[in-house]
Structures are given as structure tokens and as C-alpha cells.
XYZ file of C-alpha atoms in Angstrom:
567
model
C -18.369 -18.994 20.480
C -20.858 -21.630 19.006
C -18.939 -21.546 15.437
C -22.387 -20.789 13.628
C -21.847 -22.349 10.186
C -24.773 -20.365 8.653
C -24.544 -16.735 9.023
C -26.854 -14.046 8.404
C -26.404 -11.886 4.868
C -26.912 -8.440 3.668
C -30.603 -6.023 4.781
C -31.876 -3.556 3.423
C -30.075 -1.206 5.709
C -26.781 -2.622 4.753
C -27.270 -1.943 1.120
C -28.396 1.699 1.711
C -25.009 2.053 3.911
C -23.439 0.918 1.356
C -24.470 2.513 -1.407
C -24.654 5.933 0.358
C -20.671 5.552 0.597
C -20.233 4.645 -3.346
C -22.736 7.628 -4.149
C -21.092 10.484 -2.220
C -17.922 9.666 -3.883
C -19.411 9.691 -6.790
C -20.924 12.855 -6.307
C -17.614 14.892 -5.280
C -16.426 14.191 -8.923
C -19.301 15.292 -10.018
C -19.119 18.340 -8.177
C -15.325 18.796 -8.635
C -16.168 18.440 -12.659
C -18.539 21.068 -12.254
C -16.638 23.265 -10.085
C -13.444 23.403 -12.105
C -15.724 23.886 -15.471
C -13.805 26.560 -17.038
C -10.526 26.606 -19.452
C -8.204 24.244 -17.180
C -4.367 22.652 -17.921
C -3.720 19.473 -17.531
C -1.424 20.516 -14.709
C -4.786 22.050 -12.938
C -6.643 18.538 -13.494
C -3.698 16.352 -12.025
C -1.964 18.500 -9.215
C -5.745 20.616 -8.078
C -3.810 23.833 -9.329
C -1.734 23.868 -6.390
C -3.760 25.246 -4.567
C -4.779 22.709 -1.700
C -3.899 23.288 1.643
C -2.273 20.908 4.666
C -5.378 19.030 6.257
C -7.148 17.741 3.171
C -4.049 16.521 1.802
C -2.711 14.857 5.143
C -5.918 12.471 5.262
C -5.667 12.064 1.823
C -1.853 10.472 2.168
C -3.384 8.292 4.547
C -6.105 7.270 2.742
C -4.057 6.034 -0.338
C -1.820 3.526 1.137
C -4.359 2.405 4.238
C -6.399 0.220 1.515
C -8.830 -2.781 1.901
C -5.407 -4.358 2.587
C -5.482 -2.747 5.456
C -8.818 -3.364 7.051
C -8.602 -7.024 5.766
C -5.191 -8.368 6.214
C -3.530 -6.424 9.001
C -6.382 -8.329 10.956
C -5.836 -11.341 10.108
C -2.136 -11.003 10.214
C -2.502 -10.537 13.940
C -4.440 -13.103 14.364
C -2.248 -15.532 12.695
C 1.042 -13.995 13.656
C 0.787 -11.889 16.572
C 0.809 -8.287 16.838
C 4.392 -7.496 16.320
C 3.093 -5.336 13.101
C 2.582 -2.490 15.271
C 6.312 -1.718 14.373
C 5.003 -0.606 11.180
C 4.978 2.852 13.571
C 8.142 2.913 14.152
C 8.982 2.561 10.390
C 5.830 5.253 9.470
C 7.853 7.843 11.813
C 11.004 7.684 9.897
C 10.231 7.503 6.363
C 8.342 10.756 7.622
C 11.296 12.416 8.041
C 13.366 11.299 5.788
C 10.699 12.725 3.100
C 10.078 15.658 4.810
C 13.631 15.984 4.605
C 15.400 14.981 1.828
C 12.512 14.443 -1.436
C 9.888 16.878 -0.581
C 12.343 20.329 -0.306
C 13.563 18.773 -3.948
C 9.990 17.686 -5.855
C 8.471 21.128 -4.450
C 11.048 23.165 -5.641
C 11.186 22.506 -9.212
C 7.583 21.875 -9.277
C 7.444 19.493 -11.612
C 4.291 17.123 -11.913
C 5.503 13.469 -12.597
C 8.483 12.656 -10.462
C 10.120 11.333 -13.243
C 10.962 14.240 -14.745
C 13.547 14.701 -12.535
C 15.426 11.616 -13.588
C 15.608 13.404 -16.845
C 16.852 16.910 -15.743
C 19.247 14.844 -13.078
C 20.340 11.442 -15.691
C 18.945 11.010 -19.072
C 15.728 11.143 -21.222
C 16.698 6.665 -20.628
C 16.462 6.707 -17.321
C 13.119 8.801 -17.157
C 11.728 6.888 -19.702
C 12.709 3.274 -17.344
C 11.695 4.366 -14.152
C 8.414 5.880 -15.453
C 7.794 2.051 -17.088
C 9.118 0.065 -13.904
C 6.541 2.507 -11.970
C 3.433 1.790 -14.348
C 3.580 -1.920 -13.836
C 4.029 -2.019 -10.367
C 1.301 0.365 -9.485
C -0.852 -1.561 -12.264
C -0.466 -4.899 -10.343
C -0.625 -3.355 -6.794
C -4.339 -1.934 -8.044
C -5.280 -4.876 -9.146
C -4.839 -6.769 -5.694
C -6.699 -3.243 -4.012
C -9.539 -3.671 -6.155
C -9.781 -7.577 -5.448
C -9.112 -7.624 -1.722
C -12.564 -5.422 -0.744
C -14.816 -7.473 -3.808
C -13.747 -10.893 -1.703
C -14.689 -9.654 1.809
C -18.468 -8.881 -0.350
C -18.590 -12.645 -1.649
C -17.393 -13.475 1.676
C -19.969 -11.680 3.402
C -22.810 -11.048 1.458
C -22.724 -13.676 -1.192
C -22.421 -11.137 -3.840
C -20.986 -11.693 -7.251
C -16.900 -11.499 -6.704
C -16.831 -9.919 -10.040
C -19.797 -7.791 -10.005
C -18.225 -6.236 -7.186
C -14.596 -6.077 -8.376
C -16.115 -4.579 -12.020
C -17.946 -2.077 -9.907
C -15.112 -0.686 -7.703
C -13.211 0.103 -10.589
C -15.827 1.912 -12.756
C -16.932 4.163 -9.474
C -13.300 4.954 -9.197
C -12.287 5.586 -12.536
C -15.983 8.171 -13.242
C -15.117 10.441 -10.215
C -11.061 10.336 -10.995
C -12.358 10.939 -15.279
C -14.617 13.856 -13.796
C -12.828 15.538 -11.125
C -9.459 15.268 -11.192
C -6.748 15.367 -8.122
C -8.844 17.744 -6.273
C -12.001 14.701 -6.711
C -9.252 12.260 -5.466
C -8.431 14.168 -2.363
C -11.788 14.844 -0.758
C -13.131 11.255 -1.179
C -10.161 10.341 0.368
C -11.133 12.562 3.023
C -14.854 11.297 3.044
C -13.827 7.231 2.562
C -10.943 7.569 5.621
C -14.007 8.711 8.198
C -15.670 5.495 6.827
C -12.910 3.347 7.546
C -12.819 4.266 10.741
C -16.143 3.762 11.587
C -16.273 0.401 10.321
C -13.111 -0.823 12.026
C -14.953 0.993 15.651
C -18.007 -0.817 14.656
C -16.189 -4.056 14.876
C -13.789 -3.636 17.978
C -16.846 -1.677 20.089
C -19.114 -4.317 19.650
C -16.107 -7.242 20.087
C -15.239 -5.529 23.283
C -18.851 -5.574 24.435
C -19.365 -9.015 23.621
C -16.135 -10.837 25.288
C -16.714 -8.162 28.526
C -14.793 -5.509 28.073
C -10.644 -4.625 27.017
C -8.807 -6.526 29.638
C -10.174 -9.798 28.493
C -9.383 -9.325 24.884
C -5.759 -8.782 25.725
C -5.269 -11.497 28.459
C -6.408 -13.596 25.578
C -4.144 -12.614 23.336
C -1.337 -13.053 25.565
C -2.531 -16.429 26.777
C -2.688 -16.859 23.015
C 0.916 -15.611 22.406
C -0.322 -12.246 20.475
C 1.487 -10.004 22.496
C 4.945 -10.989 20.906
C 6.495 -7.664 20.861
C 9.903 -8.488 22.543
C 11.038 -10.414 19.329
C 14.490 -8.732 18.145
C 15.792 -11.648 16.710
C 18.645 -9.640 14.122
C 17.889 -13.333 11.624
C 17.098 -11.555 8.089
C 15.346 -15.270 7.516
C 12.811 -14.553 9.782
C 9.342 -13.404 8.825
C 8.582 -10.858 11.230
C 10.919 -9.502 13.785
C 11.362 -5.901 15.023
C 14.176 -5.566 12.872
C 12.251 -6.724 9.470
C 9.401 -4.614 10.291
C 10.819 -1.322 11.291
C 13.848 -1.339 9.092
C 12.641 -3.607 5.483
C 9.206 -1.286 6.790
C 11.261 2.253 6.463
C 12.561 1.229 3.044
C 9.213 -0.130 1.680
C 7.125 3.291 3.345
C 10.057 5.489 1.697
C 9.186 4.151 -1.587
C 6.159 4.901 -1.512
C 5.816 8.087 0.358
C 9.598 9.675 -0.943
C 9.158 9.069 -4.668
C 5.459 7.226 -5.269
C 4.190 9.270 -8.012
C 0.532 9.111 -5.911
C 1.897 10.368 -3.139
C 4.356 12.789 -4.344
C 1.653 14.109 -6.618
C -0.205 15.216 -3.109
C 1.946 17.100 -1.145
C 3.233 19.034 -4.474
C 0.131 20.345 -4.666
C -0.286 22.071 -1.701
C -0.088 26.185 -1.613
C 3.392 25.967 0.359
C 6.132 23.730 1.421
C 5.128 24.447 5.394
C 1.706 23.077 4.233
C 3.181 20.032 2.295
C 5.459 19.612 5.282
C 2.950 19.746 7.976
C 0.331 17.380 5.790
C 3.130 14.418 5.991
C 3.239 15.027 10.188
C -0.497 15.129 10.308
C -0.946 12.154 8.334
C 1.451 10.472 10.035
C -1.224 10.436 13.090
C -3.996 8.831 10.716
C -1.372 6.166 9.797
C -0.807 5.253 13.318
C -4.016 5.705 14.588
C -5.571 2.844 11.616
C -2.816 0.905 12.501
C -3.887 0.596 16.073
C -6.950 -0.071 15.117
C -6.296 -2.822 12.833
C -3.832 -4.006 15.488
C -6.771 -4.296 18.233
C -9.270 -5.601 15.630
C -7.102 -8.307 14.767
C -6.906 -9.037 18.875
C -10.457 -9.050 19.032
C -10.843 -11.254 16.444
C -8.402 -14.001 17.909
C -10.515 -13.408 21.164
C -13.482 -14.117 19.848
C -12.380 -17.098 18.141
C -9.346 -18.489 20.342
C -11.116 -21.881 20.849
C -12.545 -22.358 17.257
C -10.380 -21.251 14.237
C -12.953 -20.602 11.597
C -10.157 -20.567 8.741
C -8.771 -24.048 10.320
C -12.840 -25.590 10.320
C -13.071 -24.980 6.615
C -15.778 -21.658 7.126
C -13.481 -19.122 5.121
C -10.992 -20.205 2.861
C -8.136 -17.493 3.117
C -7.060 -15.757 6.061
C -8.550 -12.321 4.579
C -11.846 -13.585 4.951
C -11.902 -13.799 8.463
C -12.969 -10.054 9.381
C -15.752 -10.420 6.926
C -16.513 -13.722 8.741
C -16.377 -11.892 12.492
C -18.611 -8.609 11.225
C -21.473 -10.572 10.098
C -21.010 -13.317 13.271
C -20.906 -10.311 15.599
C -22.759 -7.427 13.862
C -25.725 -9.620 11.983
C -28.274 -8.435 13.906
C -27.491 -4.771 13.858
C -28.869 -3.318 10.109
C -26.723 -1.368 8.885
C -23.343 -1.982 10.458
C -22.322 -5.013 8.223
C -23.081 -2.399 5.733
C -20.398 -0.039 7.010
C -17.647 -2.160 7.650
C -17.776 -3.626 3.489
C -18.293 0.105 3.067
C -14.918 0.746 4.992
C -12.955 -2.421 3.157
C -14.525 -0.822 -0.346
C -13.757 3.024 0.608
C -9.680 1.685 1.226
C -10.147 -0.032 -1.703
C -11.456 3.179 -3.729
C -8.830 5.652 -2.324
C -5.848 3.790 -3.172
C -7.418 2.654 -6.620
C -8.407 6.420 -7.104
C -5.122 7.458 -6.195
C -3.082 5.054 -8.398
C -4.995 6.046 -11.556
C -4.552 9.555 -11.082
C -1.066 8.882 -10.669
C -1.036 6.409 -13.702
C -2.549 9.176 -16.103
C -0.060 11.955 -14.523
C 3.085 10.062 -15.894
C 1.558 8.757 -18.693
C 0.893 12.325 -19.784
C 3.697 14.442 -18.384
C 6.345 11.480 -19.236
C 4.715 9.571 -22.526
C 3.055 12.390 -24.448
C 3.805 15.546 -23.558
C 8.062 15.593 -24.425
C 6.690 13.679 -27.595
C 3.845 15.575 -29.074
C 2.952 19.208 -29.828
C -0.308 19.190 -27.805
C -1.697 22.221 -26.376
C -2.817 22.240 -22.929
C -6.944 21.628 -23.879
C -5.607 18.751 -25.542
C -3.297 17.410 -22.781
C -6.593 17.872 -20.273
C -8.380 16.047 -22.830
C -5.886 13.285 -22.702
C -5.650 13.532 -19.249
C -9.139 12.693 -18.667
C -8.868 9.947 -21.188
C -5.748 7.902 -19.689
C -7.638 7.919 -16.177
C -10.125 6.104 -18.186
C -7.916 3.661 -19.681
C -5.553 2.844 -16.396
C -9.216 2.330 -14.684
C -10.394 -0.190 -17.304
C -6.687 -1.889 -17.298
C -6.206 -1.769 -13.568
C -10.120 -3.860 -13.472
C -8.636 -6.139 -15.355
C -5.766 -6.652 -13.244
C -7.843 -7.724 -10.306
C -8.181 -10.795 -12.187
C -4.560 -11.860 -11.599
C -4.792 -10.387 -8.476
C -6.888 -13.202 -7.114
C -4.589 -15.719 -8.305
C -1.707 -14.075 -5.785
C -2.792 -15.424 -2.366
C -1.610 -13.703 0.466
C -2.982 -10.243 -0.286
C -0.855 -8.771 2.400
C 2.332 -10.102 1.778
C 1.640 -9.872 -2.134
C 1.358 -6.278 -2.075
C 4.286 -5.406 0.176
C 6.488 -7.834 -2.162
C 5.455 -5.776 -5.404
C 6.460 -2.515 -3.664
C 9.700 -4.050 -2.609
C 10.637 -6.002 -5.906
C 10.207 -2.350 -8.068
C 10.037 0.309 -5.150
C 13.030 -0.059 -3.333
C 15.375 0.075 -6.739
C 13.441 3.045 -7.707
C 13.761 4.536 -4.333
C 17.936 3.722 -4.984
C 17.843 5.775 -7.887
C 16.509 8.526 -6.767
C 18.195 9.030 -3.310
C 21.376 8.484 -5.849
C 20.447 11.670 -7.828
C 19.307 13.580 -4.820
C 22.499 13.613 -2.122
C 25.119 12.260 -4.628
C 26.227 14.589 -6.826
C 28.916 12.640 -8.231
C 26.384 9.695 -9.442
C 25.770 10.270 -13.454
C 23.447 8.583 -15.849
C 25.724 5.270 -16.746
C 25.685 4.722 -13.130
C 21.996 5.449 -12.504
C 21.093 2.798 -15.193
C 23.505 0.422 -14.195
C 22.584 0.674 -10.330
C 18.644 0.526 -11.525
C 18.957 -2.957 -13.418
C 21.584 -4.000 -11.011
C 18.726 -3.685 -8.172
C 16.131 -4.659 -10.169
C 17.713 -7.846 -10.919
C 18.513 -8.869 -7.660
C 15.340 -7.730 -5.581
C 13.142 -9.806 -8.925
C 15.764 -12.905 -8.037
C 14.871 -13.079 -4.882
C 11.254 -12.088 -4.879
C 10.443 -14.926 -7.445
C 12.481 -17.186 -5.869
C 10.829 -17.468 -2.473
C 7.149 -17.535 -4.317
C 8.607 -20.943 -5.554
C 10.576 -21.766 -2.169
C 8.836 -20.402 0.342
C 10.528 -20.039 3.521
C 10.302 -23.046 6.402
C 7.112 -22.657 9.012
C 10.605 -21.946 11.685
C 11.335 -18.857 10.354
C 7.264 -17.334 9.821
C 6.284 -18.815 12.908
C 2.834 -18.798 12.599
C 1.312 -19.052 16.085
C -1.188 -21.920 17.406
C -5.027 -21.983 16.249
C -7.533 -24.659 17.683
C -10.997 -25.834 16.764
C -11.587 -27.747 19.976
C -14.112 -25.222 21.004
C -16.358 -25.739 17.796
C -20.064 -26.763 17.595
C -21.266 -26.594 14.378
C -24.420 -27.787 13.797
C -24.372 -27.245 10.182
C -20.701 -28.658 9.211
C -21.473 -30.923 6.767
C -23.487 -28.139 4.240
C -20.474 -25.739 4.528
C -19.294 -24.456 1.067
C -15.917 -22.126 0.795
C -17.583 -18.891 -1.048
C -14.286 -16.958 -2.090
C -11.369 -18.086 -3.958
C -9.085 -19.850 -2.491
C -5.983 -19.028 -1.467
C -2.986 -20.097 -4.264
C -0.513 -22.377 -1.859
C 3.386 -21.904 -2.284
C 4.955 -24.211 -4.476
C 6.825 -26.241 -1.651
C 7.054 -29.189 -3.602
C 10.068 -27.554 -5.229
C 11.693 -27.119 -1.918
C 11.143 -30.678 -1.036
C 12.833 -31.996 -4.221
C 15.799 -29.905 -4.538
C 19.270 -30.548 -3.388
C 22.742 -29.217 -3.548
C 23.794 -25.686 -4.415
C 19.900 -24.729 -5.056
C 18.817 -26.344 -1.915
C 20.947 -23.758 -0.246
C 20.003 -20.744 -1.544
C 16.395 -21.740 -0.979
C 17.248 -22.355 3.114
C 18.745 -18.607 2.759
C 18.585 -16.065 -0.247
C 15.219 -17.527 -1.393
C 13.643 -17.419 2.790
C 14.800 -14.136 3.323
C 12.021 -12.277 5.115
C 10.013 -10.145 2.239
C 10.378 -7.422 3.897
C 13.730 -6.823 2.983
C 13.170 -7.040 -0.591
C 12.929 -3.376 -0.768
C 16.281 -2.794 1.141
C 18.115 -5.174 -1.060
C 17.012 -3.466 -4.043
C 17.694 0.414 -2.711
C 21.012 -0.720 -1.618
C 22.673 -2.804 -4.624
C 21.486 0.719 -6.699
C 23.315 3.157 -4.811
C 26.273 0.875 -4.210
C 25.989 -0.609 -8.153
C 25.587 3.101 -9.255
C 28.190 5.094 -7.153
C 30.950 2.463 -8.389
C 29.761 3.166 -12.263
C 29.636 6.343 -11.847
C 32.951 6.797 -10.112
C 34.707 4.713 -12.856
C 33.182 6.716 -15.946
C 34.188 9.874 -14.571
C 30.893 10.945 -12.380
C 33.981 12.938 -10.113
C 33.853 15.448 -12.648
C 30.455 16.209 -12.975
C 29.054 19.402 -11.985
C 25.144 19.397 -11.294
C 23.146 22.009 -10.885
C 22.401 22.997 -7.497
C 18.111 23.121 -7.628
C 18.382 18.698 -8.467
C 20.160 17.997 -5.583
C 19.854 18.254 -1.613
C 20.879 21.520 0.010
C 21.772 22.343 3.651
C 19.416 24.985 3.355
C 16.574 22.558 2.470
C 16.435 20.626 6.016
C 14.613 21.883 8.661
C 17.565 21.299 10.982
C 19.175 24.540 9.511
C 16.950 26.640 10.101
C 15.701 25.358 13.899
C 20.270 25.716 14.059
């Protein structure tokens, strides 16, 4: 690896793969807007009529969550920090079947569109109205980094304008979710998870035929340290561990597929529970097949780049540049296939933007409006189409404080911890305690809230020692640049941790920065789930939640679990 300084940009051919991918999804809105042309609810625009069936819906719940984050940062993660993320399996498997098991047989049957509706028919009008807030600013700010992560790998790569790009992502998204609705939402999905997986084979068939086949690219990495899979150090401090990623993991994934609004919203509309069911299991093979993918891609790149470190040498300026950075070192001189890998970073970008608007307009409609106004239904599908507009524009405009968040990665799992995992308290509280009442589901909600935003602020201002991340050895001994002295950083750079703070500090906050403030971020979500059962079993215990009788339909039944019936 020579280290070129001076890479090659965007052909013709890469434009027209590119812009096939942004006009196909454009066109299934289109065709979903004319399809569904008659007199429709606003129930029929945000859940597809219930009416879809098991496989579009399964890629589609893959889709949303397997972003530009994905193809981007799971990479360079690896690279960096080994590949000890493949434990996100272990965590996909089990928040599988704890939604399969104890929110989906609940959502589906009091098929209800916004899953905060059932914090109001289990707590109070209070609690709906808090948890439909908390969930409109976190999926806001999570947008904002998916729209920004794919619009820096195109400045990276093709020296297009960052904002250009991150304008245009969000106004493709928010025309096909305006004109076609969930049903729109779902078969791009379909359409833009085929394209990121073409651009991630692109990448590791080409790697693998460049550094001479598999078994080099993995004696590398182990040479390199990569393979560090064996690590079940039980320290909550450290970064990465198995027991940070498969347990904080389960709690972050249960967030968002148990009670995420976007994902809920999915499986509710399939035509049966078996189909809803069986969509979670067969997504659950996309999720682990990307996952490998982005596993090995981020082994390939550490192969091709063991002996010059192109972050290191000053030729990308964050860590999520550096698949960008390999596709057009690798791939230049094949038109067309840079082209499909920005196509694959901007299709993850556009499902999980897609999905989160959708999402955005179905509480905003079902939640905000609808309890409060005499609309009729024309009028709600009106509105409908309207909010998707609005949480498009908005979410755009998040993007902007997106790029000032570093770590895209890390950022995004911290915003689903900090907000999910209370959330995800509250609502395993209402679903297999029936002794929990409102009192206690507010108190446990702000008591979680609290804590997981203490902590999650805290350790963006003390960031935890380079001990407990461990981020493995890079070199630039190999490097022969010929150009170094004209090289010019072409994305933003990434925002460094405020360590100074750590460094003068002393006392009683110097200690909970060397342990509350370095726990790993993964457990955000945990901390947050837990203090609001805990917080909210004790209130409601003490104000008389013994005596409460709930209606059977809002909570878990024995006859809901599969395990009765297979008994």
C-alpha cells in the first residue's frame, strides 16, 4: 500500500449509479401515491392498511436501523477497536425474542397506531403526552446524525458539497414518505437494503482480491490484534467487552425494536401476528448477515492499510471517513462501483431517515392532534402528509448539529440509550406489572431519565481513560506519499472530548469522572430501563398500585407467548 495522497473522484458511471438509486426510490412514492389514490384514513397512509405481509416488512426492519452508520462506522470501529462488535448478534437474537414475546402479542392486539397510546389506556393522558415528547427529540437528533453520516462519506469521496448532499437526502426522503406513505417506506427499504449489500460486496470482493485472498486478511488482523473476541472482562468501565456489547446491546436493540414507534409501526401492520412474528425472525438474518459484512469490511480495511494508517497520516480526518477513503483507493478504476458503495452509505441513510419521519408524523398525529381536534379522517390524511413534510425539513436541519457530535457511532447509540432505555422502563412496567400505576410510571420515567442524561453528559465532558477503550495499535511506517505536503482534510473534523476537564479536576468530581462518568456507553440504556422499573414499582407500591385492577388486553398474558402454545 503506496498511501496515494491523491485519489481518483467521481465518473460518469458513478453518478448514473448513483442517481439510479435516489430515482427508484423516488419513484415507489410516486407509484405508492398513485396506487393508494382513492378516499384513504390516515391510519391507511401510516400503517399501509394493514395489509402487508411478513417478507417486505422483515427487510424493511432491517433496513431502518442498519443506516449509513452502519456501512461507515461499524468499519471503522473494527479497524480501530477490533472486531469484538460481532456480539451485537448475540444481543440482535435476544431482543428478538423478547419482542416477539412480550410487546408485539400487546401492540398487535389493541391495534393501536402510535405506541403511545398505550401509555394512556395503561397510565395517564401525562404520561402519553411525555413519552410521545421524550420520543420526538430523540428520533429528531438520531436523524439528524443519519442524514449527516452518508453526505460526509460524498465530501469525503467525491468532493461534493457536504451540504448539497445532506439538503438532498432529506428532501428525496421526505417527497416519497409525503407521497406514499408506510407502504412507500417499506419497499424502498426493500430496494435500498439490496443496495447496501452490494456496495459493502463490492468493497470486501475486490479487498479480498487485492491482498490474495481470505486467509491473509484474517492472519492480518490477528497479527494486528483484530480478532479480540475472548475479552469477558465483567469491568462496566470498559468500552467494549462481551458483556457491554451483548447485554448494554440487548437493552439498546429492545428500545428500539420493543417500543420504537418506527419499528413498532412495521410489524403492526402486517395482515397477522404469525406474519408480524415471522418478519422479526427473518429480519433478524438481514441484521446478522450486514453485520458480518461490516465486520469483514472493517478487517479488510485494517489489511489493506496495517502498515500506513491513513486517519493517523492526516488523509481523512475522522475515523468514518476511512471506508470512503478505501472504496475510491481500491475501486477507482472500476466506473461505477464507487458509485454503488455512496449509493449503499446514502440508501442506509434514506431508510432510517424515511422511517423516522413516518414515525415522527404517526405520533404527531395519532398523539398531538387527533385526542385534541375534531378532524375527520380526509383531514387527518391531509395532516398526515403535511407533518412528514415538516419532520423532513426539521430533521435536515438537524444534520447540522449532527456534524458537530463526532463519533457518529458512539453518538447515535448514546442518544438511544440516554431516552430509549427509560422509555423502554416504562413500558415493560405497564406491560408485565400490573401493580405499577401512573404516579409510579412518571416517577420511574424522570427518575431514569435523570440518571441515564447524568451520566451521558457527563462522560461527553470526561471522557473515559485510553485503558478502559483500548484502542488498538495503528502505524504509518509503511507510508510513501509522494504528495504529503498538498494534503487538505475535506470533511469536518471530528469534535475532540473535552479532556481538559478531566485533567483539572480533583476530589469528589475527580472520582466520579474515573467511574460513573467512564462507564462504558453502552450501558446507558440499561441504567435508564432499570432505575424506571425499580423507581416506578416502589411509587407505585407506596400509593396503592396493590389495588389496582387493569384490564387484561394492556398487559402480558400466558396465552400471548409462544411457549404456551408449543406446551
Amino acid at each position: 500500500m503506496s498511501g496515494k495522497a491523491v485519489l481518483g473522484s467521481f465518473g460518469p458511471a458513478d453518478y448514473v449509479v448513483f442517481a439510479v438509486m435516489l430515482v427508484v426510490s423516488a419513484a415507489v412514492g410516486v407509484y405508492y401515491a398513485w396506487a393508494d389514490r382513492g378516499p384513504s384514513s390516515s391510519g391507511d397512509f401510516l400503517t399501509g392498511g394493514r395489509r402487508l405481509t411478513a417478507l417486505p416488512v422483515s427487510l424493511s426492519l432491517t433496513a431502518s436501523f442498519m443506516s449509513a452508520i452502519t456501512v461507515l462506522s461499524n468499519p471503522a470501529e473494527v479497524y480501530r477497536y477490533g472486531a469484538n462488535i460481532v456480539f451485537y448478534g448475540v444481543s440482535y437474537v435476544i431482543t428478538m425474542v423478547v419482542t416477539s414475546e412480550i410487546f408485539l402479542p400487546v401492540f398487535y392486539r389493541l391495534a393501536i397506531t402510535s405506541t403511545y397510546e398505550y401509555l394512556e389506556l395503561r397510565f395517564s393522558r401525562a404520561t402519553r403526552l411525555l413519552g410521545t415528547v421524550l420520543f420526538i427529540v430523540q428520533t429528531i437528533l438520531y436523524t439528524g446524525i443519519a442524514i449527516y453520516a452518508p453526505a460526509l462519506a460524498l465530501n469525503q469521496v467525491t468532493g461534493m458539497d457536504l451540504w448539497g448532499a445532506v439538503i438532498s437526502t432529506g428532501v428525496v426522503c421526505t417527497f416519497y414518505c409525503t407521497m406514499g406513505g408506510l407502504r412507500a417506506v417499506v419497499w424502498t427499504d426493500v430496494f435500498q437494503l439490496g443496495v447496501m449489500l452490494a456496495g459493502f460486496l463490492s468493497v470486501i470482493i475486490r479487498s479480498v482480491d487485492q491482498q490474495g485472498g481470505v486467509s491473509p486478511i484474517i492472519s492480518d488482523a490477528e497479527q494486528g490484534g483484530r480478532l479480540n473476541f475472548w475479552d469477558f472482562d465483567p469491568n462496566p468501565l470498559r468500552r467494549h467487552t462481551f458483556w457491554t456489547i451483548s447485554v448494554g446491546g440487548t437493552f439498546v436493540w429492545s428500545s428500539i425494536y420493543g417500543i420504537n414507534q418506527a419499528q413498532v409501526q412495521r410489524y403492526i401492520s402486517c395482515k397477522s401476528i404469525t406474519h408480524a412474528r415471522l418478519a422479526l425472525y427473518m429480519n433478524l438474518l438481514g441484521l446478522v448477515c450486514i453485520l458480518l459484512c461490516s465486520v469483514f469490511a472493517g478487517l479488510c480495511l485494517y489489511s489493506v492499510y496495517k502498515h500506513c494508517d491513513v486517519w493517523t497520516a492526516g488523509l481523512v480526518s475522522a475515523p468514518d471517513q476511512l471506508m470512503p477513503y478505501l472504496v475510491m483507493d481500491i475501486l477507482g478504476d472500476y466506473p461505477g462501483l464507487p458509485g454503488l458503495f455512496v449509493a449503499a452509505a446514502y440508501s442506509g441513510s434514506l431508510s432510517t431517515v424515511s422511517s423516522s419521519i413516518n414515525a415522527l408524523a404517526a405520533v404527531t398525529v395519532e398523539d398531538l392532534l387527533r385526542p385534541y381536534t375534531n378532524m375527520s379522517e380526509k383531514q387527518l390524511s391531509w395532516m398526515s402528509k403535511g407533518m412528514t413534510l415538516v419532520f423532513g425539513v426539521l430533521c435536515i436541519l438537524m444534520a447540522g448539529l449532527a456534524s458537530l457530535l463526532g463519533g457518529i457511532l458512539q453518538a447515535a447509540i448514546s442518544i438511544f440509550g440516554i431516552i430509549g432505555g427509560p422509555l423502554l422502563g416504562l413500558f415493560t412496567l405497564g406491560i408485565i406489572c400490573p401493580c405499577a400505576n401512573s404516579k409510579g410510571a412518571l416517577s420511574g420515567l424522570l427518575s431514569g431519565l435523570v440518571l441515564s442524561l447524568w451520566v451521558g453528559v457527563g462522560a461527553q465532558f470526561y471522557p473515559p481513560p485510553p485503558e478502559m477503550s483500548r484502542p488498538l495499535s495503528l502505524t504509518t511506517e509503511g507510508c510513501n506519499f509522494t504528495a504529503a505536503a498538498n494534503l487538505t482534510w475535506t470533511g469536518t473534523p471530528q469534535m475532540m472530548p473535552l479532556t481538559t476537564a478531566r485533567e483539572h479536576n480533583t476530589g469528589d468530581t475527580s472520582l466520579l469522572a474515573d467511574t460513573w462518568y467512564s462507564i462504558s456507553y453502552l450501558y446507558f440504556s440499561p441504567i435508564g430501563t432499570i432505575i424506571a422499573i425499580v423507581v416506578g414499582l416502589l411509587v407505585s407500591l407506596l400509593t396503592g398500585g396493590w389495588k389496582l385492577k387493569v384490564e387484561s388486553s394492556l398487559t402480558l398474558k400466558k396465552e400471548d407467548t409462544s411457549l404456551y402454545h408449543v406446551v
